[in-house]
Amino acid sequence: MLDKVIHHDFSDEVEALLSSMTLEQKIGQMTQAERQEISPEEVREFHIGSVLSGGGSCPGNNRPADWISMCDAYWQASMQADENHLAIPLLYAVDAIHGNANVLGATVFPHNIGLGACNEPELIEQIARITAREILATGVDWTFAPTLAVARNDRWGRTYESYSEDPAIVSSYSRHFVNGMQADLGDEAVIACAKHWIGDGGTLHGIDQGETTASFEELEKIHMAPYLPALAAEVQSVMVSFNSWNGDKCHGHQFLVTEILKQRLGFDGIVISDWDGIDYLSDDPKEAIRLSVNAGIDMFMVSVEWRDFIQNFRELLSQNLISMSRVDDAVRRILTVKYRFGLFNKPRPAARKFSNDSQYGSAEHRRLAREAVRKSLVLLKNDNQILPLKKHERILVAGRNADNRGAQCGGFTVEWQGTTGNDSVEGGTSVWEAIKGISSAAEYSIDGQSADRSRHDVAIVVIGENPYAEGMGDIRAGDDVIIEAGSMIRGKMNVLEPYGSSLELAELHPQDLETITTIAEKGIPVVCVLISGRPLVVNAELEKSHAFVAAWLPGSEGQGVTDVLFGEHDFQGKLSFSWPKHKDQQQNVGQANYDPLFPYGFGMRY
Ligand code: BGC
C-alpha cells in the first residue's frame, strides 16, 4: 500500500464552484447538524454541508435500509438545484469506531484497547476495510475514526478508544486504519477522521475534556506522533479535541490547529470541531464562533443550535470579525474533500455499489472480528496450566458479563453509552453462548450459587465493567480533582457524572469478587475473564482465580474467547497498557520508578 494516496488535483473544479457560491451557501457548507435536528428541506434551504448521527441516533428501525433511505433523502435535498441553491452533495457522518456498531446486526469489532494488545498493524487495515464496507452498506460517507488518543491515565472514560499508552503502537496503527478505511478514495472508500487533536489522552487525572499540561516537545512526542503516519496516508479529516493544552482550549487554538496541523504538517483536508465543542470557549456564542473559525476550524459540528450558528456567523462576517479569506479556505477544503472522495460523481446513496450490501454482518466479516478477539486476549495468570480447557471437562459458567453481548461491546454500540444484555446486539455470541456451542454439558449460574464440586471440574467467571462512553466512564475519586484541573482551563468544562470513584473492581462491582469467592470456596478452580475498557485493580480477583484473562471489550464475537480458552489457538495478546498494582498507581511505560503489577508488553502463552 502506498503511503501517499495518489489523487487528482481538483483545484480548477473547486475554484469554479467556490466562485459561484453565495455567502449563505458557504456558511451552509461549513455547518454540520445532527439528524434529529434537521430535515432534508432544511438541508436544501440552508445549503448544509454535512449531517451526522450522534452515538445512538438511528433512523427508523435501525436497519441498513432505514439508514439508506435517510441518507438518500438528505442527499437528494442537497442535490436539488434552483436559483437559490447549488447542487453540492452532502456528506453523512457517523461514529463507526469499532465496526458500524450503531446499526443493528453490524459486525462489532473489539474496541481499540483490545486491538492494541494484538500488536498487529496489518489486522487494523483489514478491520477498517470491513468496517468501511458495513458503513457503505448503510449509505454513509464518513466515520469519526480512528481515535489516535494515547491514553495516559486509565481513569479516563475513553481509555478503551485508545490503542495504547505508548505512542509507538498508536503510530504503527494509524496509517493502516486510514488506508483500510479510505481505500485510495475509490468506490470502497469511507472518509476517515483522525481525532481528537490534540492531547485528549493526556488530561490531568484522566478527566474527559480536561486539561493537558505538557511542554510542546512532550505533546509532540506522545500525542502528535500517531498523527504523522495518518497524515502521510492522507487522512481527509481531523477532529479537534475538547481538552485544553496548558490552559487553552484546543477549539480556539490557532497555534495548534493552523500553525501546527495545517501549516507545519501540511494537512489540507477538513478540520471539524467536536460536538458543540466551540460552546466551551466562551459564554457568548458569537465570540465562540469567532475564536474557533479564526483558530482554523473548517466545519462546525453544531448539532442542535445550527440555526443560531448560521445567524451569528453572518453577523460576524458583516462586522468583519471573520475574514472572507478564512471562509474561502474552509469551504475550499470541504469541497476539495468532496471532490477527492468522488462525491460529485456518486449516484444517490441507494444506488451506490455497496448499498444494502449482502456482506453486512456476514459470517465472513464476523470471522475477522473473531480473529481479532482471539488475538486481543491477554493471559495474565495460568496456575497449574489450568488453561487450555478440555472439552470433556464439566464446566460451570458464571459472572455478570458471561451472557451479555452488550457488555462485551461496550460504549458506542447501538446507543452512545452502549447497552446491556443480549437483545440489542444482533448476531454474534456472548461468551456463554460460545461455550454452550462447544460443551453442551456446560451449566450457567450468574452468581455461581449452583457451583458444586461433584458436578463441576472448572468454572469460567466473566466479570468486569458495564458499558459507558466518554466522561461517563471517568473514574474520579472526588470533585477536588475537577477543581484542580478546571482552574487551569480558560473556557468551560463539560464534566459528566463519572462511572465510579475507584479503579479497583472490588469497589466498583463487589459482586464479581463474591461470585468468584462463592465458587472458589467450593474447591472449584476459577478461570476469570475480565471484560473492561481499561486495566483495573483486580488483586483480590486474581488471587482467588487459577487463570486470569484480560478480554477488553471484545465486541460481538464471543467465540474468539473460546477459541483460545479451549486451546484451538494460543494467546497472542500483549499488554499495550501497564497494569496497576494498586488503585492510586498510574504508570506508563518508560516512566521513572516504573513498577506496575504487569508491565507493558506482558502476556503469557501456552
Ligand atoms: C465525541 C466524538 C464524536 C462526536 C460525534 C463527541 O461527543 O467526543 O468523538 O465523534 O461526539 O458523535
XYZ file of C-alpha atoms and ligand atoms in Angstrom:
618
model
C 0.000 0.000 0.000
C 1.366 3.367 -0.960
C 1.948 5.795 1.851
C 0.627 8.581 -0.312
C -2.770 8.209 -1.835
C -2.338 9.486 -5.355
C -5.144 11.714 -6.367
C -6.064 14.213 -8.943
C -5.724 17.934 -8.321
C -9.255 19.294 -8.175
C -8.347 22.933 -7.706
C -9.955 24.038 -11.014
C -13.265 22.427 -10.135
C -13.107 23.734 -6.580
C -12.275 27.313 -7.581
C -15.001 27.368 -10.224
C -17.601 26.180 -7.756
C -16.366 28.399 -4.945
C -16.551 31.498 -7.134
C -20.195 30.790 -7.920
C -21.238 30.387 -4.287
C -23.097 32.934 -2.213
C -22.133 33.728 1.329
C -25.143 31.797 2.597
C -24.049 28.749 0.643
C -20.529 28.969 2.006
C -21.672 29.195 5.612
C -24.018 26.279 4.989
C -21.153 24.113 3.718
C -19.299 24.809 6.949
C -22.249 23.628 9.043
C -22.836 20.097 10.301
C -26.141 19.413 12.065
C -27.468 16.368 13.910
C -30.084 14.329 12.042
C -32.748 14.692 14.708
C -32.482 18.459 14.457
C -32.685 18.939 10.708
C -34.983 17.920 7.878
C -33.981 17.338 4.247
C -35.857 20.510 3.314
C -33.705 22.483 5.746
C -30.565 20.923 4.296
C -31.540 22.477 0.982
C -32.807 25.749 2.372
C -29.638 26.370 4.415
C -27.204 24.666 1.978
C -25.927 22.387 4.749
C -22.603 20.668 4.008
C -22.946 17.688 6.323
C -25.290 15.888 8.689
C -24.227 13.482 11.434
C -25.702 10.851 13.663
C -24.549 11.254 17.228
C -23.940 7.994 19.110
C -27.224 6.054 19.198
C -29.064 8.447 16.895
C -30.534 5.953 14.453
C -33.333 6.263 11.899
C -36.447 4.064 11.692
C -35.906 0.525 12.844
C -32.163 0.991 12.672
C -31.626 -1.411 9.767
C -29.292 -0.636 6.843
C -32.356 0.064 4.677
C -33.544 2.732 7.150
C -30.164 4.411 7.012
C -30.082 4.329 3.240
C -33.467 5.953 2.861
C -32.487 8.625 5.367
C -29.155 9.326 3.617
C -30.954 9.299 0.302
C -33.424 11.930 1.433
C -30.670 14.250 2.687
C -28.572 13.680 -0.404
C -31.451 14.367 -2.770
C -32.280 17.561 -0.923
C -28.671 18.715 -1.196
C -28.678 17.985 -4.941
C -31.897 19.822 -5.865
C -30.611 22.920 -7.617
C -32.697 26.039 -8.117
C -31.997 29.784 -8.263
C -31.079 29.853 -4.544
C -29.376 26.516 -4.161
C -26.395 24.855 -5.834
C -26.174 21.080 -6.134
C -23.356 20.183 -3.731
C -23.663 16.642 -2.382
C -23.904 16.289 1.360
C -21.557 14.199 3.492
C -23.211 11.968 6.095
C -21.084 11.109 9.138
C -21.236 8.560 11.977
C -19.055 7.220 14.762
C -18.165 3.793 13.368
C -15.334 3.358 15.844
C -15.396 -0.438 16.284
C -17.387 -1.585 13.311
C -20.513 0.251 12.190
C -21.777 -0.544 15.647
C -24.621 1.972 15.870
C -26.606 -0.147 13.443
C -28.448 -3.371 14.320
C -26.834 -6.514 13.005
C -23.441 -4.954 12.290
C -20.210 -6.833 12.936
C -18.871 -5.356 16.162
C -15.078 -5.462 16.450
C -13.081 -5.177 19.670
C -12.627 -1.634 20.889
C -9.200 -0.137 20.209
C -7.687 -1.133 23.543
C -8.062 -4.802 22.556
C -6.664 -4.185 19.100
C -3.658 -2.540 20.728
C -2.962 -5.781 22.576
C -2.940 -7.687 19.249
C 0.054 -5.610 18.198
C -0.646 -6.451 14.575
C -0.864 -3.320 12.409
C -1.965 -5.183 9.257
C -5.000 -6.513 11.076
C -6.158 -2.937 11.615
C -6.221 -2.357 7.886
C -8.425 -5.404 7.317
C -10.764 -4.359 10.108
C -11.033 -0.844 8.708
C -11.781 -2.273 5.249
C -14.607 -4.440 6.534
C -15.926 -1.606 8.670
C -15.936 0.646 5.595
C -17.942 -1.989 3.741
C -20.530 -2.079 6.531
C -20.672 1.723 6.630
C -21.225 1.852 2.875
C -23.976 -0.729 3.278
C -25.889 1.985 5.145
C -25.288 4.785 2.637
C -22.925 6.726 4.924
C -19.776 8.532 3.708
C -17.675 9.486 6.676
C -16.640 7.994 10.027
C -15.203 9.808 13.020
C -12.371 7.322 13.394
C -9.597 6.472 14.073
C -9.189 7.748 17.584
C -5.449 8.344 17.890
C -5.541 9.213 21.570
C -2.614 7.998 23.615
C -4.402 7.401 26.911
C -2.027 8.104 29.786
C -4.429 7.697 32.687
C -6.673 4.630 33.000
C -9.256 6.722 34.844
C -10.183 8.396 31.609
C -13.556 7.117 30.375
C -12.229 6.924 26.816
C -9.227 4.731 27.592
C -10.776 1.921 25.554
C -10.828 4.101 22.455
C -7.036 4.261 22.672
C -4.828 1.551 21.182
C -2.121 2.091 23.735
C -0.476 4.280 26.346
C 2.563 4.012 24.068
C 2.628 6.337 21.058
C 4.676 3.733 19.171
C 1.742 1.318 18.931
C -0.774 4.027 18.090
C 1.614 5.338 15.410
C 2.125 1.908 13.926
C -1.648 1.504 13.521
C -2.796 4.891 12.341
C -1.861 4.711 8.671
C -3.207 1.182 8.378
C -6.558 2.328 9.646
C -6.623 5.232 7.219
C -5.526 3.056 4.303
C -8.172 0.457 5.067
C -10.947 2.994 5.563
C -10.149 5.393 2.722
C -9.176 2.617 0.277
C -7.359 5.004 -2.088
C -10.539 7.089 -2.197
C -12.018 4.645 -4.712
C -15.535 3.300 -4.609
C -14.841 1.210 -1.495
C -13.771 4.292 0.438
C -15.193 5.933 3.510
C -13.653 9.200 4.685
C -11.667 8.751 7.892
C -11.240 11.306 10.680
C -8.235 11.296 12.986
C -9.308 12.509 16.426
C -9.054 14.302 18.803
C -6.477 16.966 18.020
C -4.638 17.156 20.349
C -3.696 15.800 23.761
C -7.086 14.176 24.518
C -5.401 11.234 26.267
C -3.161 13.363 28.431
C -5.592 15.197 30.683
C -4.916 15.754 34.370
C -6.431 12.958 36.483
C -7.814 11.458 33.275
C -10.752 13.858 33.309
C -12.585 13.751 29.993
C -12.422 17.075 28.132
C -9.998 18.300 30.783
C -6.601 19.954 30.832
C -3.424 18.519 29.317
C -0.433 20.165 30.884
C 2.697 19.448 28.852
C 5.577 21.089 27.040
C 5.251 21.282 23.276
C 8.002 18.657 22.955
C 6.027 16.277 25.129
C 2.818 16.961 23.251
C 4.638 16.259 20.014
C 6.373 13.114 21.190
C 3.426 11.474 22.921
C 0.214 12.806 21.435
C 1.073 14.113 17.967
C 3.346 11.315 16.816
C 0.480 8.984 15.786
C -0.971 11.674 13.514
C 2.086 11.802 11.275
C 1.519 8.418 9.589
C -2.217 9.162 9.345
C -1.467 12.462 7.621
C 1.042 10.742 5.340
C -1.715 8.308 4.386
C -3.777 11.404 3.547
C -6.485 11.164 6.136
C -9.113 13.601 4.857
C -10.377 14.984 8.147
C -9.192 15.731 11.653
C -11.438 16.436 14.644
C -10.407 18.990 17.223
C -10.367 17.878 20.846
C -12.472 19.123 23.732
C -9.446 19.295 26.010
C -7.251 22.288 26.643
C -3.492 22.451 26.379
C -1.711 24.395 29.107
C -4.941 26.168 29.899
C -6.143 26.988 26.397
C -8.932 25.073 24.709
C -7.904 23.293 21.508
C -11.078 24.529 19.814
C -9.769 28.075 19.941
C -6.095 27.266 19.439
C -4.755 28.910 16.331
C -1.214 27.725 17.005
C -2.214 24.062 17.296
C -4.829 23.997 14.553
C -3.486 26.390 11.947
C 0.226 26.757 12.578
C 0.998 23.171 13.523
C -1.620 20.970 11.879
C -2.267 22.910 8.707
C 0.954 24.795 8.099
C 3.748 22.766 9.632
C 2.251 19.328 8.999
C 0.626 20.349 5.724
C -2.850 18.991 6.434
C -5.113 20.097 3.591
C -8.363 18.304 4.455
C -11.253 19.295 6.740
C -10.731 20.302 10.353
C -14.011 19.642 12.145
C -14.992 20.717 15.640
C -16.243 18.153 18.147
C -19.891 18.048 19.288
C -20.768 21.612 20.310
C -17.088 21.873 21.224
C -16.914 25.554 20.400
C -19.521 26.297 23.085
C -16.929 25.838 25.821
C -14.773 28.674 24.526
C -16.984 31.497 25.662
C -20.416 32.209 27.113
C -21.001 34.483 24.168
C -21.822 32.228 21.197
C -20.583 34.786 18.677
C -17.268 35.074 20.413
C -17.012 31.276 20.459
C -17.524 31.156 16.694
C -15.048 33.956 16.092
C -12.364 32.254 18.142
C -12.837 28.862 16.563
C -13.091 29.989 12.941
C -10.003 32.089 13.381
C -8.241 29.194 15.068
C -8.708 27.284 11.803
C -11.774 25.085 12.184
C -13.434 24.474 8.810
C -16.596 22.559 9.585
C -18.695 23.007 12.715
C -20.453 20.170 14.462
C -23.175 22.368 15.885
C -25.597 19.535 16.486
C -28.696 21.340 17.752
C -28.098 25.094 17.583
C -27.086 25.137 13.936
C -29.594 27.872 13.029
C -28.116 30.240 15.623
C -24.661 29.315 14.411
C -25.542 30.369 10.866
C -27.153 33.603 12.036
C -24.226 34.507 14.299
C -21.731 33.614 11.592
C -23.452 36.027 9.180
C -23.287 38.810 11.723
C -19.628 38.192 12.433
C -18.848 38.435 8.740
C -20.784 41.640 8.334
C -18.840 43.092 11.251
C -15.550 41.981 9.666
C -14.743 39.853 12.671
C -14.124 36.897 10.394
C -12.328 37.327 7.114
C -13.704 36.163 3.781
C -10.375 34.519 3.026
C -10.742 32.309 6.130
C -14.224 31.309 4.992
C -12.980 30.564 1.484
C -10.136 28.487 2.870
C -12.605 26.426 4.901
C -15.050 25.918 2.039
C -12.216 25.129 -0.363
C -11.116 22.317 1.953
C -14.641 20.957 2.295
C -15.222 20.991 -1.466
C -11.787 19.505 -2.151
C -12.525 16.547 0.111
C -15.911 16.079 -1.556
C -14.232 16.048 -4.976
C -11.417 13.742 -3.922
C -13.937 11.364 -2.461
C -15.715 11.353 -5.816
C -18.900 12.564 -4.164
C -19.894 14.707 -7.122
C -19.901 11.617 -9.334
C -21.568 9.224 -6.954
C -25.194 8.345 -7.540
C -27.666 8.728 -4.687
C -26.788 6.533 -1.664
C -29.398 3.887 -2.548
C -27.751 3.332 -5.920
C -24.158 3.052 -4.701
C -22.026 -0.041 -5.029
C -22.314 -1.468 -1.524
C -25.679 -0.037 -0.607
C -27.602 -2.706 1.364
C -24.617 -4.991 0.784
C -25.326 -8.645 1.456
C -21.988 -8.920 3.251
C -23.229 -6.602 6.013
C -22.916 -8.522 9.312
C -21.980 -11.639 7.321
C -20.231 -14.748 8.583
C -17.154 -13.692 6.642
C -16.988 -10.309 8.337
C -17.599 -11.917 11.713
C -14.740 -14.328 11.103
C -12.349 -11.392 11.007
C -13.838 -9.937 14.188
C -13.459 -13.332 15.864
C -9.824 -13.479 14.794
C -9.275 -10.011 16.255
C -10.868 -11.099 19.539
C -8.654 -14.107 19.945
C -5.533 -12.099 19.128
C -6.502 -9.388 21.627
C -6.809 -11.575 24.731
C -4.004 -11.251 27.256
C -3.243 -14.131 29.604
C -2.155 -12.731 32.970
C -2.118 -15.886 35.071
C -2.346 -19.635 34.439
C -1.584 -21.670 37.555
C -1.162 -25.415 37.132
C -1.792 -24.843 33.439
C -5.468 -24.957 34.037
C -5.833 -23.447 30.589
C -6.404 -24.584 27.919
C -9.668 -26.197 28.974
C -10.544 -29.637 27.761
C -13.841 -30.203 26.011
C -14.799 -33.134 28.217
C -14.437 -31.080 31.412
C -17.646 -30.274 33.263
C -17.824 -26.504 33.121
C -19.735 -24.018 35.198
C -20.118 -20.577 33.661
C -20.828 -17.593 35.918
C -20.453 -13.839 36.217
C -22.460 -10.747 35.244
C -20.772 -10.458 31.881
C -20.877 -14.125 30.858
C -24.077 -13.838 28.873
C -24.019 -10.186 27.980
C -23.230 -9.175 24.420
C -23.965 -5.562 25.292
C -21.271 -5.502 27.971
C -18.846 -7.235 25.608
C -19.361 -4.493 23.042
C -19.099 -1.550 25.449
C -19.921 2.069 24.621
C -20.719 3.351 21.128
C -22.774 0.248 20.350
C -26.384 0.846 19.257
C -26.547 3.553 21.945
C -23.982 6.215 22.735
C -23.451 4.695 26.181
C -23.812 1.122 24.880
C -26.395 -1.394 26.093
C -26.525 -4.329 28.480
C -27.869 -7.802 27.813
C -28.142 -9.670 24.548
C -31.258 -8.226 22.969
C -29.926 -5.126 21.296
C -26.736 -6.630 19.907
C -27.975 -8.674 16.992
C -25.796 -11.529 15.806
C -22.595 -12.789 17.348
C -22.342 -14.737 20.583
C -21.886 -13.978 24.243
C -19.091 -15.902 25.972
C -21.711 -18.215 27.499
C -23.326 -18.810 24.105
C -19.911 -19.635 22.671
C -19.140 -22.085 25.489
C -22.532 -23.773 25.075
C -21.659 -24.301 21.431
C -18.561 -26.250 22.447
C -19.655 -28.016 25.582
C -23.308 -28.960 25.654
C -22.972 -30.106 29.268
C -21.812 -26.683 30.478
C -24.049 -25.045 33.099
C -24.758 -21.382 33.706
C -25.309 -19.740 37.073
C -24.869 -15.973 37.054
C -23.803 -15.626 40.702
C -22.163 -19.065 40.955
C -24.596 -20.240 43.648
C -25.149 -23.575 41.933
C -21.420 -24.398 41.955
C -20.914 -27.968 43.073
C -17.557 -29.740 43.321
C -19.124 -33.065 42.436
C -20.601 -31.704 39.219
C -18.130 -29.050 38.072
C -14.479 -29.540 37.241
C -13.798 -25.905 36.453
C -15.598 -22.561 36.357
C -15.323 -19.764 33.825
C -16.303 -16.493 35.506
C -16.816 -13.486 33.253
C -16.727 -10.218 35.186
C -15.933 -6.550 34.678
C -17.397 -3.220 33.748
C -20.757 -2.145 32.378
C -20.773 -0.155 29.147
C -20.004 3.561 29.221
C -18.796 6.308 26.918
C -16.757 9.469 27.222
C -16.896 11.364 30.527
C -19.495 8.980 31.913
C -16.751 6.400 32.015
C -14.381 8.554 34.052
C -13.198 7.379 37.445
C -12.959 10.306 39.841
C -12.034 9.958 43.455
C -13.719 13.261 44.311
C -14.563 16.671 42.963
C -11.306 18.197 44.153
C -9.623 16.887 41.026
C -12.099 18.786 38.837
C -11.420 21.954 40.726
C -7.684 21.474 40.348
C -7.837 20.664 36.635
C -10.630 23.120 35.926
C -8.709 26.011 37.372
C -6.235 25.691 34.519
C -8.843 25.954 31.790
C -9.775 29.207 30.139
C -13.278 28.380 28.996
C -15.789 25.897 30.370
C -15.538 22.203 31.093
C -18.270 19.686 30.376
C -17.880 17.395 33.352
C -20.226 14.411 33.249
C -21.273 12.122 36.099
C -18.403 9.612 36.418
C -18.576 5.812 36.320
C -17.112 5.408 39.766
C -14.607 6.665 42.277
C -12.038 3.868 42.254
C -10.116 1.831 39.718
C -10.467 -1.185 41.958
C -13.017 -3.674 40.637
C -13.890 -4.917 44.121
C -15.101 -1.392 44.881
C -16.807 -0.774 41.548
C -18.552 -4.138 41.314
C -18.146 -6.109 44.551
C -20.495 -8.848 43.332
C -17.784 -10.037 40.918
C -15.460 -10.959 43.750
C -18.381 -12.530 45.600
C -19.142 -14.756 42.611
C -15.528 -15.855 42.342
C -15.334 -16.451 46.094
C -18.556 -18.487 46.143
C -17.137 -20.816 43.517
C -13.540 -20.930 44.718
C -14.627 -21.749 48.277
C -16.268 -24.881 46.959
C -12.884 -26.021 45.703
C -13.609 -25.443 42.039
C -10.790 -23.800 40.113
C -11.777 -20.475 38.547
C -10.795 -19.162 35.133
C -11.568 -15.473 35.217
C -12.305 -13.453 32.079
C -12.330 -9.700 32.594
C -14.443 -7.561 30.258
C -13.259 -3.986 30.719
C -12.373 -0.828 28.920
C -9.111 -0.436 30.819
C -6.806 -2.204 33.217
C -8.474 -2.368 36.645
C -7.048 -3.181 40.023
C -8.096 -6.821 40.392
C -5.650 -8.097 43.005
C -8.329 -9.862 45.043
C -9.951 -11.442 41.988
C -6.569 -12.518 40.617
C -5.590 -14.090 43.885
C -8.715 -16.255 44.004
C -8.512 -17.326 40.361
C -6.315 -20.023 38.872
C -6.244 -18.339 35.500
C -6.969 -14.761 34.510
C -7.601 -13.341 31.045
C -7.969 -9.675 30.109
C -10.506 -9.690 27.279
C -11.015 -5.885 26.999
C -14.223 -5.040 25.117
C -14.199 -7.837 22.549
C -17.362 -6.913 20.653
C -19.958 -9.245 19.214
C -17.856 -12.350 18.659
C -17.596 -14.276 21.943
C -16.322 -17.305 20.044
C -12.984 -15.548 19.765
C -12.712 -16.003 23.544
C -13.499 -19.715 23.498
C -11.139 -20.312 20.546
C -8.312 -19.525 22.935
C -9.722 -20.800 26.239
C -10.147 -24.235 24.686
C -6.740 -24.179 23.029
C -7.759 -24.042 19.359
C -5.406 -21.056 19.260
C -2.688 -19.852 21.600
C -2.669 -16.416 23.214
C -1.029 -13.685 21.172
C -2.044 -10.541 23.094
C 0.473 -8.425 24.995
C -0.474 -5.545 27.257
C -0.457 -2.230 25.421
C -1.238 -0.614 28.794
C 0.653 -1.062 32.055
C -1.404 -2.876 34.674
C -1.632 -1.025 38.010
C -0.621 -2.587 41.282
C -2.988 -0.550 43.411
C -5.746 1.964 42.817
C -3.603 5.034 43.276
C -0.884 3.921 40.930
C -0.825 5.446 37.453
C 2.234 4.499 35.470
C 3.125 4.426 31.833
C 5.955 2.536 30.211
C 9.227 4.423 30.205
C 8.493 6.484 33.316
C 10.825 6.697 36.302
C 10.311 4.134 39.100
C 8.179 2.054 36.779
C 6.768 -0.728 38.904
C 3.358 -1.906 37.698
C 1.758 -5.234 38.551
C 2.139 -6.399 34.947
C 4.397 -4.351 32.715
C 3.622 -3.077 29.254
C 4.247 -5.938 26.822
C 3.328 -8.637 29.325
C 1.261 -11.583 28.127
C 1.728 -15.302 28.678
C 1.333 -18.073 26.131
C 0.518 -21.760 26.482
C -17.219 12.772 20.751
C -16.632 12.483 19.388
C -17.700 12.024 18.448
C -18.811 13.049 18.400
C -19.920 12.696 17.427
C -18.464 13.619 20.683
O -19.121 13.649 21.905
O -16.248 13.389 21.564
O -15.596 11.543 19.498
O -17.157 11.794 17.178
O -19.364 13.180 19.690
O -20.731 11.693 17.883
